[in-house]
Each structure stands twice: as C-alpha cells, then as structure tokens.
PDB file of N, CA and C in Angstrom:
ATOM      1  N   MET A   1      41.227  15.169 -45.449  1.00  0.00           N
ATOM      2  CA  MET A   1      41.363  16.427 -46.114  1.00  0.00           C
ATOM      3  C   MET A   1      40.061  17.190 -45.928  1.00  0.00           C
ATOM      4  N   ILE A   2      40.181  18.465 -45.657  1.00  0.00           N
ATOM      5  CA  ILE A   2      39.016  19.326 -45.502  1.00  0.00           C
ATOM      6  C   ILE A   2      39.136  20.485 -46.483  1.00  0.00           C
ATOM      7  N   TYR A   3      38.056  20.740 -47.202  1.00  0.00           N
ATOM      8  CA  TYR A   3      37.976  21.896 -48.092  1.00  0.00           C
ATOM      9  C   TYR A   3      36.901  22.825 -47.561  1.00  0.00           C
ATOM     10  N   PHE A   4      37.178  24.120 -47.607  1.00  0.00           N
ATOM     11  CA  PHE A   4      36.201  25.138 -47.266  1.00  0.00           C
ATOM     12  C   PHE A   4      35.984  25.968 -48.516  1.00  0.00           C
ATOM     13  N   LEU A   5      34.712  26.142 -48.909  1.00  0.00           N
ATOM     14  CA  LEU A   5      34.391  26.903 -50.114  1.00  0.00           C
ATOM     15  C   LEU A   5      33.307  27.915 -49.802  1.00  0.00           C
ATOM     16  N   ARG A   6      33.252  28.948 -50.633  1.00  0.00           N
ATOM     17  CA  ARG A   6      32.178  29.929 -50.497  1.00  0.00           C
ATOM     18  C   ARG A   6      31.762  30.401 -51.871  1.00  0.00           C
ATOM     19  N   ARG A   7      30.514  30.811 -51.940  1.00  0.00           N
ATOM     20  CA  ARG A   7      29.948  31.403 -53.146  1.00  0.00           C
ATOM     21  C   ARG A   7      28.929  32.420 -52.663  1.00  0.00           C
ATOM     22  N   GLY A   8      29.243  33.697 -52.839  1.00  0.00           N
ATOM     23  CA  GLY A   8      28.396  34.747 -52.288  1.00  0.00           C
ATOM     24  C   GLY A   8      28.322  34.587 -50.790  1.00  0.00           C
ATOM     25  N   ALA A   9      27.119  34.499 -50.261  1.00  0.00           N
ATOM     26  CA  ALA A   9      26.928  34.311 -48.820  1.00  0.00           C
ATOM     27  C   ALA A   9      26.914  32.832 -48.442  1.00  0.00           C
ATOM     28  N   GLY A  10      26.957  31.938 -49.440  1.00  0.00           N
ATOM     29  CA  GLY A  10      26.916  30.501 -49.169  1.00  0.00           C
ATOM     30  C   GLY A  10      28.233  29.967 -48.648  1.00  0.00           C
ATOM     31  N   ARG A  11      28.158  28.985 -47.797  1.00  0.00           N
ATOM     32  CA  ARG A  11      29.348  28.345 -47.214  1.00  0.00           C
ATOM     33  C   ARG A  11      29.232  26.840 -47.404  1.00  0.00           C
ATOM     34  N   LEU A  12      30.364  26.208 -47.692  1.00  0.00           N
ATOM     35  CA  LEU A  12      30.395  24.769 -47.929  1.00  0.00           C
ATOM     36  C   LEU A  12      31.683  24.202 -47.367  1.00  0.00           C
ATOM     37  N   ALA A  13      31.579  23.061 -46.696  1.00  0.00           N
ATOM     38  CA  ALA A  13      32.774  22.352 -46.196  1.00  0.00           C
ATOM     39  C   ALA A  13      32.665  20.904 -46.642  1.00  0.00           C
ATOM     40  N   SER A  14      33.788  20.347 -47.059  1.00  0.00           N
ATOM     41  CA  SER A  14      33.856  18.955 -47.491  1.00  0.00           C
ATOM     42  C   SER A  14      35.013  18.298 -46.740  1.00  0.00           C
ATOM     43  N   GLU A  15      34.710  17.197 -46.037  1.00  0.00           N
ATOM     44  CA  GLU A  15      35.747  16.503 -45.255  1.00  0.00           C
ATOM     45  C   GLU A  15      35.772  15.032 -45.637  1.00  0.00           C
ATOM     46  N   THR A  16      36.964  14.524 -45.906  1.00  0.00           N
ATOM     47  CA  THR A  16      37.143  13.087 -46.100  1.00  0.00           C
ATOM     48  C   THR A  16      37.773  12.536 -44.839  1.00  0.00           C
ATOM     49  N   ARG A  17      37.251  11.379 -44.385  1.00  0.00           N
ATOM     50  CA  ARG A  17      37.763  10.813 -43.139  1.00  0.00           C
ATOM     51  C   ARG A  17      37.525   9.307 -43.095  1.00  0.00           C
ATOM     52  N   LEU A  18      38.215   8.663 -42.169  1.00  0.00           N
ATOM     53  CA  LEU A  18      37.957   7.260 -41.896  1.00  0.00           C
ATOM     54  C   LEU A  18      36.574   7.130 -41.267  1.00  0.00           C
ATOM     55  N   ASN A  19      35.907   6.040 -41.545  1.00  0.00           N
ATOM     56  CA  ASN A  19      34.612   5.788 -40.927  1.00  0.00           C
ATOM     57  C   ASN A  19      34.843   5.525 -39.439  1.00  0.00           C
ATOM     58  N   PRO A  20      34.261   6.323 -38.550  1.00  0.00           N
ATOM     59  CA  PRO A  20      34.496   6.132 -37.110  1.00  0.00           C
ATOM     60  C   PRO A  20      33.830   4.876 -36.542  1.00  0.00           C
ATOM     61  N   LEU A  21      32.932   4.252 -37.305  1.00  0.00           N
ATOM     62  CA  LEU A  21      32.198   3.083 -36.810  1.00  0.00           C
ATOM     63  C   LEU A  21      32.749   1.757 -37.311  1.00  0.00           C
ATOM     64  N   GLY A  22      33.793   1.816 -38.151  1.00  0.00           N
ATOM     65  CA  GLY A  22      34.342   0.561 -38.672  1.00  0.00           C
ATOM     66  C   GLY A  22      35.153   0.792 -39.924  1.00  0.00           C
ATOM     67  N   PRO A  23      35.319  -0.261 -40.717  1.00  0.00           N
ATOM     68  CA  PRO A  23      36.141  -0.123 -41.927  1.00  0.00           C
ATOM     69  C   PRO A  23      35.476   0.787 -42.955  1.00  0.00           C
ATOM     70  N   GLY A  24      36.302   1.413 -43.766  1.00  0.00           N
ATOM     71  CA  GLY A  24      35.796   2.265 -44.828  1.00  0.00           C
ATOM     72  C   GLY A  24      36.049   3.735 -44.576  1.00  0.00           C
ATOM     73  N   TYR A  25      35.384   4.545 -45.373  1.00  0.00           N
ATOM     74  CA  TYR A  25      35.628   5.993 -45.367  1.00  0.00           C
ATOM     75  C   TYR A  25      34.305   6.728 -45.451  1.00  0.00           C
ATOM     76  N   GLU A  26      34.369   8.017 -45.122  1.00  0.00           N
ATOM     77  CA  GLU A  26      33.206   8.886 -45.219  1.00  0.00           C
ATOM     78  C   GLU A  26      33.578  10.179 -45.925  1.00  0.00           C
ATOM     79  N   LEU A  27      32.621  10.710 -46.673  1.00  0.00           N
ATOM     80  CA  LEU A  27      32.726  12.034 -47.246  1.00  0.00           C
ATOM     81  C   LEU A  27      31.598  12.843 -46.594  1.00  0.00           C
ATOM     82  N   VAL A  28      31.979  13.853 -45.813  1.00  0.00           N
ATOM     83  CA  VAL A  28      31.014  14.648 -45.067  1.00  0.00           C
ATOM     84  C   VAL A  28      30.947  16.026 -45.727  1.00  0.00           C
ATOM     85  N   VAL A  29      29.757  16.388 -46.208  1.00  0.00           N
ATOM     86  CA  VAL A  29      29.563  17.675 -46.872  1.00  0.00           C
ATOM     87  C   VAL A  29      28.556  18.480 -46.060  1.00  0.00           C
ATOM     88  N   THR A  30      28.970  19.696 -45.683  1.00  0.00           N
ATOM     89  CA  THR A  30      28.086  20.614 -44.961  1.00  0.00           C
ATOM     90  C   THR A  30      27.922  21.864 -45.807  1.00  0.00           C
ATOM     91  N   MET A  31      26.679  22.136 -46.190  1.00  0.00           N
ATOM     92  CA  MET A  31      26.396  23.308 -47.001  1.00  0.00           C
ATOM     93  C   MET A  31      25.357  24.158 -46.286  1.00  0.00           C
ATOM     94  N   ASP A  32      25.755  25.355 -45.947  1.00  0.00           N
ATOM     95  CA  ASP A  32      24.864  26.298 -45.261  1.00  0.00           C
ATOM     96  C   ASP A  32      24.206  25.666 -44.031  1.00  0.00           C
ATOM     97  N   GLY A  33      24.991  24.905 -43.268  1.00  0.00           N
ATOM     98  CA  GLY A  33      24.514  24.342 -42.011  1.00  0.00           C
ATOM     99  C   GLY A  33      23.853  22.986 -42.110  1.00  0.00           C
ATOM    100  N   VAL A  34      23.655  22.470 -43.324  1.00  0.00           N
ATOM    101  CA  VAL A  34      23.014  21.161 -43.518  1.00  0.00           C
ATOM    102  C   VAL A  34      24.101  20.158 -43.889  1.00  0.00           C
ATOM    103  N   THR A  35      24.179  19.047 -43.141  1.00  0.00           N
ATOM    104  CA  THR A  35      25.249  18.060 -43.332  1.00  0.00           C
ATOM    105  C   THR A  35      24.689  16.769 -43.922  1.00  0.00           C
ATOM    106  N   ARG A  36      25.454  16.204 -44.863  1.00  0.00           N
ATOM    107  CA  ARG A  36      25.137  14.863 -45.380  1.00  0.00           C
ATOM    108  C   ARG A  36      26.428  14.052 -45.390  1.00  0.00           C
ATOM    109  N   VAL A  37      26.300  12.752 -45.184  1.00  0.00           N
ATOM    110  CA  VAL A  37      27.456  11.862 -45.123  1.00  0.00           C
ATOM    111  C   VAL A  37      27.277  10.767 -46.152  1.00  0.00           C
ATOM    112  N   GLU A  38      28.332  10.561 -46.982  1.00  0.00           N
ATOM    113  CA  GLU A  38      28.352   9.465 -47.944  1.00  0.00           C
ATOM    114  C   GLU A  38      29.387   8.445 -47.472  1.00  0.00           C
ATOM    115  N   GLN A  39      29.048   7.162 -47.528  1.00  0.00           N
ATOM    116  CA  GLN A  39      29.909   6.075 -47.080  1.00  0.00           C
ATOM    117  C   GLN A  39      30.617   5.426 -48.281  1.00  0.00           C
ATOM    118  N   PHE A  40      31.856   5.021 -48.082  1.00  0.00           N
ATOM    119  CA  PHE A  40      32.645   4.354 -49.126  1.00  0.00           C
ATOM    120  C   PHE A  40      33.411   3.187 -48.509  1.00  0.00           C
ATOM    121  N   GLU A  41      33.461   2.087 -49.227  1.00  0.00           N
ATOM    122  CA  GLU A  41      34.221   0.933 -48.765  1.00  0.00           C
ATOM    123  C   GLU A  41      35.705   1.059 -49.066  1.00  0.00           C
ATOM    124  N   ASP A  42      36.039   1.734 -50.184  1.00  0.00           N
ATOM    125  CA  ASP A  42      37.443   1.831 -50.561  1.00  0.00           C
ATOM    126  C   ASP A  42      37.854   3.285 -50.828  1.00  0.00           C
ATOM    127  N   LEU A  43      39.134   3.532 -50.700  1.00  0.00           N
ATOM    128  CA  LEU A  43      39.683   4.875 -50.862  1.00  0.00           C
ATOM    129  C   LEU A  43      39.506   5.393 -52.279  1.00  0.00           C
ATOM    130  N   ALA A  44      39.650   4.522 -53.279  1.00  0.00           N
ATOM    131  CA  ALA A  44      39.511   4.953 -54.674  1.00  0.00           C
ATOM    132  C   ALA A  44      38.121   5.535 -54.932  1.00  0.00           C
ATOM    133  N   GLY A  45      37.088   4.898 -54.396  1.00  0.00           N
ATOM    134  CA  GLY A  45      35.722   5.406 -54.565  1.00  0.00           C
ATOM    135  C   GLY A  45      35.528   6.749 -53.904  1.00  0.00           C
ATOM    136  N   LEU A  46      36.067   6.886 -52.706  1.00  0.00           N
ATOM    137  CA  LEU A  46      35.980   8.149 -51.981  1.00  0.00           C
ATOM    138  C   LEU A  46      36.666   9.271 -52.749  1.00  0.00           C
ATOM    139  N   LEU A  47      37.896   9.017 -53.195  1.00  0.00           N
ATOM    140  CA  LEU A  47      38.648  10.063 -53.906  1.00  0.00           C
ATOM    141  C   LEU A  47      38.015  10.428 -55.228  1.00  0.00           C
ATOM    142  N   SER A  48      37.430   9.464 -55.911  1.00  0.00           N
ATOM    143  CA  SER A  48      36.740   9.740 -57.170  1.00  0.00           C
ATOM    144  C   SER A  48      35.542  10.650 -56.933  1.00  0.00           C
ATOM    145  N   ARG A  49      34.753  10.337 -55.917  1.00  0.00           N
ATOM    146  CA  ARG A  49      33.573  11.166 -55.589  1.00  0.00           C
ATOM    147  C   ARG A  49      33.982  12.559 -55.138  1.00  0.00           C
ATOM    148  N   GLU A  50      35.012  12.657 -54.330  1.00  0.00           N
ATOM    149  CA  GLU A  50      35.497  13.959 -53.870  1.00  0.00           C
ATOM    150  C   GLU A  50      35.914  14.814 -55.061  1.00  0.00           C
ATOM    151  N   HIS A  51      36.662  14.218 -55.985  1.00  0.00           N
ATOM    152  CA  HIS A  51      37.113  14.936 -57.182  1.00  0.00           C
ATOM    153  C   HIS A  51      35.914  15.400 -58.021  1.00  0.00           C
ATOM    154  N   GLU A  52      34.939  14.508 -58.190  1.00  0.00           N
ATOM    155  CA  GLU A  52      33.734  14.826 -58.948  1.00  0.00           C
ATOM    156  C   GLU A  52      33.006  16.039 -58.357  1.00  0.00           C
ATOM    157  N   LEU A  53      32.819  16.022 -57.035  1.00  0.00           N
ATOM    158  CA  LEU A  53      32.119  17.130 -56.378  1.00  0.00           C
ATOM    159  C   LEU A  53      32.907  18.426 -56.460  1.00  0.00           C
ATOM    160  N   LEU A  54      34.221  18.367 -56.195  1.00  0.00           N
ATOM    161  CA  LEU A  54      35.035  19.592 -56.260  1.00  0.00           C
ATOM    162  C   LEU A  54      34.984  20.221 -57.648  1.00  0.00           C
ATOM    163  N   GLN A  55      35.065  19.403 -58.685  1.00  0.00           N
ATOM    164  CA  GLN A  55      35.001  19.928 -60.056  1.00  0.00           C
ATOM    165  C   GLN A  55      33.640  20.587 -60.314  1.00  0.00           C
ATOM    166  N   ALA A  56      32.575  19.941 -59.867  1.00  0.00           N
ATOM    167  CA  ALA A  56      31.228  20.491 -60.073  1.00  0.00           C
ATOM    168  C   ALA A  56      31.045  21.800 -59.305  1.00  0.00           C
ATOM    169  N   TRP A  57      31.514  21.838 -58.053  1.00  0.00           N
ATOM    170  CA  TRP A  57      31.372  23.060 -57.270  1.00  0.00           C
ATOM    171  C   TRP A  57      32.154  24.210 -57.893  1.00  0.00           C
ATOM    172  N   ARG A  58      33.389  23.942 -58.300  1.00  0.00           N
ATOM    173  CA  ARG A  58      34.207  24.989 -58.930  1.00  0.00           C
ATOM    174  C   ARG A  58      33.551  25.480 -60.205  1.00  0.00           C
ATOM    175  N   ALA A  59      32.971  24.587 -60.974  1.00  0.00           N
ATOM    176  CA  ALA A  59      32.330  24.960 -62.245  1.00  0.00           C
ATOM    177  C   ALA A  59      31.098  25.821 -62.017  1.00  0.00           C
ATOM    178  N   THR A  60      30.503  25.733 -60.829  1.00  0.00           N
ATOM    179  CA  THR A  60      29.304  26.530 -60.537  1.00  0.00           C
ATOM    180  C   THR A  60      29.594  27.732 -59.656  1.00  0.00           C
ATOM    181  N   GLY A  61      30.873  28.115 -59.575  1.00  0.00           N
ATOM    182  CA  GLY A  61      31.212  29.361 -58.895  1.00  0.00           C
ATOM    183  C   GLY A  61      31.698  29.273 -57.476  1.00  0.00           C
ATOM    184  N   TRP A  62      31.769  28.072 -56.906  1.00  0.00           N
ATOM    185  CA  TRP A  62      32.291  27.941 -55.538  1.00  0.00           C
ATOM    186  C   TRP A  62      33.810  28.119 -55.584  1.00  0.00           C
ATOM    187  N   ARG A  63      34.345  28.858 -54.601  1.00  0.00           N
ATOM    188  CA  ARG A  63      35.782  29.112 -54.521  1.00  0.00           C
ATOM    189  C   ARG A  63      36.291  28.711 -53.153  1.00  0.00           C
ATOM    190  N   GLU A  64      37.485  28.131 -53.151  1.00  0.00           N
ATOM    191  CA  GLU A  64      38.089  27.669 -51.907  1.00  0.00           C
ATOM    192  C   GLU A  64      38.545  28.852 -51.057  1.00  0.00           C
ATOM    193  N   THR A  65      38.413  28.670 -49.743  1.00  0.00           N
ATOM    194  CA  THR A  65      38.900  29.649 -48.772  1.00  0.00           C
ATOM    195  C   THR A  65      39.934  28.952 -47.891  1.00  0.00           C
ATOM    196  N   GLU A  66      40.706  29.735 -47.172  1.00  0.00           N
ATOM    197  CA  GLU A  66      41.769  29.165 -46.339  1.00  0.00           C
ATOM    198  C   GLU A  66      41.232  28.530 -45.056  1.00  0.00           C
ATOM    199  N   THR A  67      40.220  29.104 -44.496  1.00  0.00           N
ATOM    200  CA  THR A  67      39.709  28.639 -43.202  1.00  0.00           C
ATOM    201  C   THR A  67      38.202  28.734 -43.183  1.00  0.00           C
ATOM    202  N   PRO A  68      37.572  28.017 -42.254  1.00  0.00           N
ATOM    203  CA  PRO A  68      36.117  28.136 -42.129  1.00  0.00           C
ATOM    204  C   PRO A  68      35.735  29.505 -41.584  1.00  0.00           C
ATOM    205  N   PRO A  69      34.530  29.943 -41.845  1.00  0.00           N
ATOM    206  CA  PRO A  69      34.085  31.204 -41.243  1.00  0.00           C
ATOM    207  C   PRO A  69      33.979  31.025 -39.741  1.00  0.00           C
ATOM    208  N   PRO A  70      34.279  32.041 -38.962  1.00  0.00           N
ATOM    209  CA  PRO A  70      34.197  31.905 -37.506  1.00  0.00           C
ATOM    210  C   PRO A  70      32.761  31.667 -37.058  1.00  0.00           C
ATOM    211  N   ALA A  71      32.599  30.838 -36.047  1.00  0.00           N
ATOM    212  CA  ALA A  71      31.284  30.542 -35.507  1.00  0.00           C
ATOM    213  C   ALA A  71      30.807  31.645 -34.584  1.00  0.00           C
ATOM    214  N   GLY A  72      31.718  32.404 -34.044  1.00  0.00           N
ATOM    215  CA  GLY A  72      31.380  33.473 -33.130  1.00  0.00           C
ATOM    216  C   GLY A  72      32.503  34.481 -33.146  1.00  0.00           C
ATOM    217  N   PRO A  73      32.641  35.245 -32.094  1.00  0.00           N
ATOM    218  CA  PRO A  73      33.736  36.226 -32.049  1.00  0.00           C
ATOM    219  C   PRO A  73      35.084  35.540 -32.161  1.00  0.00           C
ATOM    220  N   VAL A  74      35.953  36.123 -32.943  1.00  0.00           N
ATOM    221  CA  VAL A  74      37.306  35.577 -33.106  1.00  0.00           C
ATOM    222  C   VAL A  74      38.171  36.113 -31.976  1.00  0.00           C
ATOM    223  N   PRO A  75      38.828  35.229 -31.201  1.00  0.00           N
ATOM    224  CA  PRO A  75      39.650  35.715 -30.095  1.00  0.00           C
ATOM    225  C   PRO A  75      40.850  36.510 -30.612  1.00  0.00           C
ATOM    226  N   CYS A  76      41.273  37.456 -29.838  1.00  0.00           N
ATOM    227  CA  CYS A  76      42.440  38.250 -30.222  1.00  0.00           C
ATOM    228  C   CYS A  76      43.701  37.432 -29.970  1.00  0.00           C
ATOM    229  N   ALA A  77      44.821  37.906 -30.497  1.00  0.00           N
ATOM    230  CA  ALA A  77      46.091  37.176 -30.364  1.00  0.00           C
ATOM    231  C   ALA A  77      46.439  36.911 -28.904  1.00  0.00           C
ATOM    232  N   GLU A  78      46.177  37.857 -28.022  1.00  0.00           N
ATOM    233  CA  GLU A  78      46.504  37.676 -26.610  1.00  0.00           C
ATOM    234  C   GLU A  78      45.749  36.483 -26.024  1.00  0.00           C
ATOM    235  N   GLU A  79      44.473  36.306 -26.376  1.00  0.00           N
ATOM    236  CA  GLU A  79      43.698  35.186 -25.874  1.00  0.00           C
ATOM    237  C   GLU A  79      44.250  33.854 -26.403  1.00  0.00           C
ATOM    238  N   TYR A  80      44.736  33.857 -27.614  1.00  0.00           N
ATOM    239  CA  TYR A  80      45.325  32.624 -28.168  1.00  0.00           C
ATOM    240  C   TYR A  80      46.559  32.203 -27.389  1.00  0.00           C
ATOM    241  N   TRP A  81      47.411  33.139 -27.029  1.00  0.00           N
ATOM    242  CA  TRP A  81      48.690  32.790 -26.435  1.00  0.00           C
ATOM    243  C   TRP A  81      48.660  32.720 -24.912  1.00  0.00           C
ATOM    244  N   LEU A  82      47.853  33.497 -24.280  1.00  0.00           N
ATOM    245  CA  LEU A  82      47.863  33.539 -22.817  1.00  0.00           C
ATOM    246  C   LEU A  82      46.672  32.834 -22.199  1.00  0.00           C
ATOM    247  N   GLY A  83      45.703  32.457 -22.999  1.00  0.00           N
ATOM    248  CA  GLY A  83      44.518  31.859 -22.465  1.00  0.00           C
ATOM    249  C   GLY A  83      43.527  32.952 -22.034  1.00  0.00           C
ATOM    250  N   ALA A  84      42.301  32.553 -21.873  1.00  0.00           N
ATOM    251  CA  ALA A  84      41.285  33.511 -21.500  1.00  0.00           C
ATOM    252  C   ALA A  84      41.535  34.018 -20.086  1.00  0.00           C
ATOM    253  N   ARG A  85      41.328  35.298 -19.909  1.00  0.00           N
ATOM    254  CA  ARG A  85      41.478  35.881 -18.577  1.00  0.00           C
ATOM    255  C   ARG A  85      40.204  35.677 -17.774  1.00  0.00           C
ATOM    256  N   ARG A  86      40.388  35.500 -16.509  1.00  0.00           N
ATOM    257  CA  ARG A  86      39.226  35.292 -15.637  1.00  0.00           C
ATOM    258  C   ARG A  86      39.053  36.426 -14.711  1.00  0.00           C
TER     259      ARG A  86
END
C-alpha cells in the first residue's frame, strides 16, 4: 500500500512492502526527498506502525492526495497512448 500526503509545500509518501532481501516487511517513508526504511518481522507490527504514523500525520495537518507530484513535465494524453514521437 502506498499513501501520498501533502501539507503546504511539504510532500510525504509511505509505502508498505515485502522485504526485498528476505523474510519480513518494510515501511518506507519519504518526506521532502529524504527516505527512511523501518524493518518488521511480522505483518501485525508493520500494520500497527503504519496506522500509528498515519494517525499522527493526519493529526498534524497532512492530507492524502490521489497521486504523487510529478517529477518533471507531465506527458500529454497523446504521449501516453501513442508513445513518444521521434
């Protein structure tokens, strides 16, 4: 699950995922370009921490958005469907 949040000019993303290096899970939080990763052995611990953080962020004014902010120019509909022209 990925959450995208914003508060003023601030941007935050939270992703829960399987640990790519072995058993367990990761919670990856990126705030204004700085990323931190928390490791969990079990799903219950991961979900508890995710819930704790989401509640705290919402209480301090962070609001969920539908999508991440674009990293660069957003392609027009034609580029999405026909591919980039050369």
